[in-house]
Short mmCIF file of C-alpha atoms in Angstrom, two decimals:
data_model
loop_
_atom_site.label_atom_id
_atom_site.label_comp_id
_atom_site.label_asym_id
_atom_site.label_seq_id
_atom_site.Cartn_x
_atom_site.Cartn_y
_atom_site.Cartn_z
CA UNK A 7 -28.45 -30.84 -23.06
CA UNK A 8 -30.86 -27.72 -22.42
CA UNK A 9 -30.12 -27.98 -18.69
CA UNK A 10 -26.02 -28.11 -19.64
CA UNK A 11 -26.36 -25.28 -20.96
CA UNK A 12 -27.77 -23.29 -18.62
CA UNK A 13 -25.86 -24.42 -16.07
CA UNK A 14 -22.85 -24.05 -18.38
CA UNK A 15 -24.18 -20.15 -18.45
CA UNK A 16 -24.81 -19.66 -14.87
CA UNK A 17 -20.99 -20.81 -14.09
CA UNK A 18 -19.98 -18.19 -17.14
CA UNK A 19 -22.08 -15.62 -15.24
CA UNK A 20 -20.45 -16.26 -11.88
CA UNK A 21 -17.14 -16.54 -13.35
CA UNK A 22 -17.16 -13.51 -14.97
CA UNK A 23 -18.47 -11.45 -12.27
CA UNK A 24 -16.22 -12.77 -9.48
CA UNK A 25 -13.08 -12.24 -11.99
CA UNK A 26 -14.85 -8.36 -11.87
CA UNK A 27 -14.63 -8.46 -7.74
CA UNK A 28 -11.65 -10.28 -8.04
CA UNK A 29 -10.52 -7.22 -10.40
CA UNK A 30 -11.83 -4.49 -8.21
CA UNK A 31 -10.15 -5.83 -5.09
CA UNK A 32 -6.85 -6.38 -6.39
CA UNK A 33 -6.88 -2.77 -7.38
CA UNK A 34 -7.77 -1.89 -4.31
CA UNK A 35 -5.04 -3.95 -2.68
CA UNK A 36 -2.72 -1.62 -5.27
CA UNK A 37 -4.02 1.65 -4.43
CA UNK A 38 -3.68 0.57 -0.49
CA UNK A 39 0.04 -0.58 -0.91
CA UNK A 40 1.20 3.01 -2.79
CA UNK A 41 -0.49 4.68 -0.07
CA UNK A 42 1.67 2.45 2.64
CA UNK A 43 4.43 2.77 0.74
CA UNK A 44 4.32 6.94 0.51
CA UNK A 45 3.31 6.68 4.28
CA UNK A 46 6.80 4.95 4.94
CA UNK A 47 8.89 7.07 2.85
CA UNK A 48 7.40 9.84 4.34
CA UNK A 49 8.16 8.38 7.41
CA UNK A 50 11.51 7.43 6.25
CA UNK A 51 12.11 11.45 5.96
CA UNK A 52 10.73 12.66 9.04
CA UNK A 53 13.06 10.24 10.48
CA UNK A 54 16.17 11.11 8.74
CA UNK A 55 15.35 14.73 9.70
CA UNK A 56 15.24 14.13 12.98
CA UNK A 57 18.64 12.65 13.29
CA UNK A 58 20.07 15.37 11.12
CA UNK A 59 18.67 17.44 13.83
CA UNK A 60 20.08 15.72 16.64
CA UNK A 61 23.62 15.33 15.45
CA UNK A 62 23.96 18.54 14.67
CA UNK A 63 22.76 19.22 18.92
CA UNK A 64 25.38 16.75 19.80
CA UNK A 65 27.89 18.63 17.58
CA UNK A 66 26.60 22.37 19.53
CA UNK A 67 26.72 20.68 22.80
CA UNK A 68 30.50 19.08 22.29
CA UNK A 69 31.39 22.33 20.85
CA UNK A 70 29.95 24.18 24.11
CA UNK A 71 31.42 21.95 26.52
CA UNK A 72 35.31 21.82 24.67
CA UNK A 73 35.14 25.71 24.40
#
């Protein structure tokens, strides 16, 4: 039973510290996503800028070419 129980400790051991990388990588996952996510909002911003910009060009342009 001596050798059980070391090998029952070992597998503890190397549970417990893959649940730790396990741990650490899913928070990096996390902190990768929100950064992705902020990325595409900000994104998402620029682009809506952008069109506000260019509508309101179309709008000068049809207003220059009706007058």
């Amino acid at each position: 039973t001596g050798s059980l129980s070391v090998d029952e400790t070992q597998i503890t051991t190397a549970n417990e510290r893959l649940q730790t990388e396990i741990d650490r990588i899913n928070e990096q996952v996390d902190r990768y996503r929100e950064r992705l996510l902020k990325q595409y909002a900000d994104l998402e911003a620029a682009i809506n800028k952008v069109n506000n910009i260019l509508q309101s060009l179309d709008a000068q342009a049809q207003a220059r070419a009706s007058a």
